[in-house]
């Protein structure tokens, strides 16, 4: 019958519309953005339409989610920041779009290189979030961040992240990537033990 398809389509839309309220009532007082809620909404039992009220509400990202890299620093017993980065330059070499720029520190008297960067830049408009820098860094100094809210009205100066903007404490890394952090710490401990044994 002519128009039957339209009626069927409207019925499907109406079903989704009603199911949305039914599912909302079943979850009344509980939030969807918990691991349990997300598992439910991604399952075959999910009904209706699910909309995240971004930016007020955000879905949590999985641990392996990766966005712009960040540099990790440790805090020593005197409360001083200790860069893990030795400015070896490997990350800059392997970066496919070449968006990392490092300025090495040098001893003012001998002019010999000091293993820490005086400056470290990443052009976040060029970075393609591939994670190579993180994979190849031999010092567990650069890792991929979860922070994806980086838009601004200035796409030049604001999007060239300097060392200050890129640096975050190891505790932050542990917070966003606990499994990776534990693996890194084990590797660092092994390296330190080998070094102490030499
Ligand atoms: S972040 Fe890692 S790979 Fe890049 S310069 Fe620093 S130590 Fe080397
Ligand atoms: S994530 Fe990829 S593109 Fe971005 S800085 Fe690292 S190596 Fe370069």
Tab-separated table of C-alpha atoms and ligand atoms in Angstrom:
chain	number	residue	atom	x	y	z
A	1	UNK	CA	0.000	0.000	0.000
A	2	UNK	CA	1.255	3.428	-0.912
A	3	UNK	CA	2.521	5.266	2.229
A	4	UNK	CA	3.025	2.089	4.266
A	5	UNK	CA	6.797	2.624	4.329
A	6	UNK	CA	6.295	6.128	5.712
A	7	UNK	CA	4.035	4.796	8.466
A	8	UNK	CA	6.581	2.096	9.336
A	9	UNK	CA	9.345	4.704	9.535
A	10	UNK	CA	7.235	6.909	11.777
A	11	UNK	CA	6.491	3.918	14.001
A	12	UNK	CA	10.236	3.218	14.398
A	13	UNK	CA	10.854	6.871	15.264
A	14	UNK	CA	8.013	6.860	17.780
A	15	UNK	CA	9.348	3.642	19.354
A	16	UNK	CA	12.796	5.208	19.800
A	17	UNK	CA	11.183	8.323	21.240
A	18	UNK	CA	9.214	6.362	23.850
A	19	UNK	CA	12.108	3.988	24.600
A	20	UNK	CA	14.314	6.964	25.396
A	21	UNK	CA	12.004	8.023	28.240
A	22	UNK	CA	11.516	4.446	29.428
A	23	UNK	CA	15.293	3.931	29.653
A	24	UNK	CA	15.717	7.322	31.336
A	25	UNK	CA	13.167	6.251	33.982
A	26	UNK	CA	14.929	2.910	34.515
A	27	UNK	CA	18.157	4.823	35.136
A	28	UNK	CA	16.588	7.609	37.194
A	29	UNK	CA	19.066	9.007	39.702
A	30	UNK	CA	21.990	7.159	38.136
A	31	UNK	CA	24.323	8.646	35.557
A	32	UNK	CA	25.044	7.037	32.225
A	33	UNK	CA	28.649	8.235	32.174
A	34	UNK	CA	29.895	5.589	34.567
A	35	UNK	CA	31.590	2.407	33.255
A	36	UNK	CA	28.353	0.541	34.097
A	37	UNK	CA	26.167	3.082	32.281
A	38	UNK	CA	28.374	3.169	29.187
A	39	UNK	CA	28.445	-0.641	29.042
A	40	UNK	CA	24.637	-0.614	29.192
A	41	UNK	CA	24.249	2.024	26.466
A	42	UNK	CA	26.656	0.137	24.218
A	43	UNK	CA	24.887	-3.198	24.713
A	44	UNK	CA	21.981	-4.833	22.880
A	45	UNK	CA	19.767	-4.031	25.901
A	46	UNK	CA	20.078	-0.315	25.287
A	47	UNK	CA	16.915	1.414	24.134
A	48	UNK	CA	16.127	4.851	22.792
A	49	UNK	CA	18.435	7.732	22.039
A	50	UNK	CA	21.421	8.638	24.171
A	51	UNK	CA	22.864	12.139	23.958
A	52	UNK	CA	25.877	13.390	25.870
A	53	UNK	CA	25.338	16.999	26.940
A	54	UNK	CA	28.832	18.074	25.935
A	55	UNK	CA	30.674	20.142	27.162
A	56	UNK	CA	28.822	20.016	30.499
A	57	UNK	CA	28.965	16.218	30.418
A	58	UNK	CA	31.763	14.115	28.989
A	59	UNK	CA	32.270	10.460	28.329
A	60	UNK	CA	35.359	9.034	30.000
A	61	UNK	CA	38.054	8.012	27.528
A	62	UNK	CA	39.789	4.616	27.609
A	63	UNK	CA	43.328	4.435	28.964
A	64	UNK	CA	44.844	3.950	25.509
A	65	UNK	CA	43.107	7.045	24.124
A	66	UNK	CA	45.822	9.374	22.874
A	67	UNK	CA	45.946	13.015	22.038
A	68	UNK	CA	48.770	15.561	22.098
A	69	UNK	CA	51.899	14.294	23.898
A	70	UNK	CA	53.076	15.725	27.211
A	71	UNK	CA	56.422	15.739	28.980
A	72	UNK	CA	56.739	14.055	32.351
A	73	UNK	CA	58.673	15.476	35.263
A	74	UNK	CA	59.399	13.919	38.655
A	75	UNK	CA	59.512	15.856	41.913
A	76	UNK	CA	62.657	15.261	43.968
A	77	UNK	CA	63.038	15.305	47.772
A	78	UNK	CA	63.591	19.096	47.692
A	79	UNK	CA	60.357	19.670	45.792
A	80	UNK	CA	62.267	20.517	42.592
A	81	UNK	CA	60.970	19.471	39.189
A	82	UNK	CA	63.239	16.977	37.462
A	83	UNK	CA	62.652	16.636	33.730
A	84	UNK	CA	62.803	13.071	32.519
A	85	UNK	CA	63.619	14.348	29.050
A	86	UNK	CA	67.323	14.318	28.250
A	87	UNK	CA	66.869	16.214	24.966
A	88	UNK	CA	68.280	13.218	23.092
A	89	UNK	CA	66.178	14.244	20.093
A	90	UNK	CA	64.904	10.770	19.178
A	91	UNK	CA	61.247	11.839	19.382
A	92	UNK	CA	61.910	14.761	17.031
A	93	UNK	CA	63.649	12.440	14.563
A	94	UNK	CA	60.865	9.833	14.469
A	95	UNK	CA	57.976	12.330	14.433
A	96	UNK	CA	56.436	11.807	10.949
A	97	UNK	CA	55.205	15.396	10.387
A	98	UNK	CA	58.285	16.858	12.156
A	99	UNK	CA	56.327	18.962	14.613
A	100	UNK	CA	58.732	18.653	17.581
A	101	UNK	CA	61.448	21.228	18.095
A	102	UNK	CA	63.961	20.857	20.935
A	103	UNK	CA	66.541	23.352	22.176
A	104	UNK	CA	69.259	21.581	24.131
A	105	UNK	CA	70.794	23.026	27.266
A	106	UNK	CA	74.534	23.578	27.305
A	107	UNK	CA	76.992	24.257	30.061
A	108	UNK	CA	77.672	28.028	29.975
A	109	UNK	CA	81.390	27.529	30.586
A	110	UNK	CA	82.336	24.375	28.735
A	111	UNK	CA	79.543	24.687	26.131
A	112	UNK	CA	79.073	20.949	26.420
A	113	UNK	CA	75.495	19.656	26.181
A	114	UNK	CA	73.548	19.143	29.411
A	115	UNK	CA	70.981	16.315	29.266
A	116	UNK	CA	67.822	18.378	29.633
A	117	UNK	CA	65.936	20.605	27.206
A	118	UNK	CA	66.016	24.345	27.721
A	119	UNK	CA	63.035	24.506	25.378
A	120	UNK	CA	60.713	21.943	23.881
A	121	UNK	CA	58.010	22.826	21.375
A	122	UNK	CA	55.233	20.853	19.718
A	123	UNK	CA	53.018	22.372	17.046
A	124	UNK	CA	49.694	20.838	18.056
A	125	UNK	CA	48.069	21.747	14.735
A	126	UNK	CA	50.562	19.527	12.933
A	127	UNK	CA	50.773	16.705	15.471
A	128	UNK	CA	48.705	13.797	14.187
A	129	UNK	CA	48.555	11.995	17.544
A	130	UNK	CA	50.360	8.947	16.178
A	131	UNK	CA	52.223	8.279	19.447
A	132	UNK	CA	55.583	7.517	17.797
A	133	UNK	CA	57.385	10.005	20.047
A	134	UNK	CA	56.044	8.174	23.083
A	135	UNK	CA	56.860	4.728	21.661
A	136	UNK	CA	60.456	5.585	20.841
A	137	UNK	CA	61.427	7.717	23.851
A	138	UNK	CA	64.075	5.692	25.717
A	139	UNK	CA	63.527	7.601	28.966
A	140	UNK	CA	59.740	7.290	29.442
A	141	UNK	CA	59.725	11.086	29.272
A	142	UNK	CA	56.984	11.787	26.742
A	143	UNK	CA	53.567	10.183	26.791
A	144	UNK	CA	50.236	10.710	25.090
A	145	UNK	CA	47.708	12.855	26.909
A	146	UNK	CA	43.950	12.463	27.305
A	147	UNK	CA	43.233	16.183	27.177
A	148	UNK	CA	41.445	16.876	23.905
A	149	UNK	CA	39.935	20.286	24.730
A	150	UNK	CA	42.638	22.436	23.182
A	151	UNK	CA	40.745	24.792	20.909
A	152	UNK	CA	41.419	28.505	21.065
A	153	UNK	CA	40.819	31.642	19.013
A	154	UNK	CA	44.504	31.940	18.119
A	155	UNK	CA	45.842	29.158	15.953
A	156	UNK	CA	49.417	30.461	15.826
A	157	UNK	CA	51.080	31.299	19.159
A	158	UNK	CA	48.501	29.428	21.249
A	159	UNK	CA	48.954	26.209	19.309
A	160	UNK	CA	52.708	26.022	19.617
A	161	UNK	CA	53.008	24.335	22.999
A	162	UNK	CA	56.217	25.144	24.836
A	163	UNK	CA	57.983	23.162	27.538
A	164	UNK	CA	55.998	24.796	30.321
A	165	UNK	CA	52.685	23.973	28.669
A	166	UNK	CA	53.748	20.434	27.803
A	167	UNK	CA	55.189	19.489	31.210
A	168	UNK	CA	53.062	17.547	33.670
A	169	UNK	CA	53.949	15.611	36.833
A	170	UNK	CA	54.350	11.848	36.908
A	171	UNK	CA	51.337	11.732	39.258
A	172	UNK	CA	49.150	13.037	36.418
A	173	UNK	CA	50.439	10.282	34.159
A	174	UNK	CA	49.586	7.733	36.851
A	175	UNK	CA	46.091	9.214	37.114
A	176	UNK	CA	45.225	8.978	33.419
A	177	UNK	CA	47.195	5.829	32.494
A	178	UNK	CA	47.677	3.680	35.599
A	179	UNK	CA	48.538	0.476	33.703
A	180	UNK	CA	51.083	2.176	31.442
A	181	UNK	CA	52.498	4.077	34.392
A	182	UNK	CA	53.110	0.828	36.298
A	183	UNK	CA	54.868	-0.711	33.256
A	184	UNK	CA	57.062	2.381	32.883
A	185	UNK	CA	57.952	2.421	36.563
A	186	UNK	CA	59.001	-1.240	36.411
A	187	UNK	CA	61.222	-0.486	33.390
A	188	UNK	CA	62.741	2.531	35.093
A	189	UNK	CA	63.455	0.517	38.245
A	190	UNK	CA	65.105	-2.209	36.153
A	191	UNK	CA	67.284	0.341	34.363
A	192	UNK	CA	68.248	1.994	37.662
A	193	UNK	CA	69.167	-1.405	39.147
A	194	UNK	CA	71.329	-2.232	36.106
A	195	UNK	CA	73.018	1.156	36.304
A	196	UNK	CA	73.692	0.740	40.037
A	197	UNK	CA	75.168	-2.723	39.379
A	198	UNK	CA	77.684	-1.375	36.847
B	1	LIG	S1	61.148	13.238	25.072
B	1	LIG	FE1	62.346	11.345	25.129
B	1	LIG	S2	62.942	10.971	23.009
B	1	LIG	FE2	62.269	13.108	23.148
B	1	LIG	S3	64.142	14.247	23.488
B	1	LIG	FE3	63.237	13.840	25.478
B	1	LIG	S4	64.221	11.953	26.177
B	1	LIG	FE4	64.614	12.100	23.970
B	2	LIG	S1	52.248	12.066	18.400
B	2	LIG	FE1	53.239	11.671	16.402
B	2	LIG	S2	52.924	13.550	15.263
B	2	LIG	FE2	52.531	14.052	17.410
B	2	LIG	S3	54.471	14.801	18.205
B	2	LIG	FE3	54.413	12.597	18.611
B	2	LIG	S4	55.435	11.643	16.851
B	2	LIG	FE4	54.908	13.737	16.262
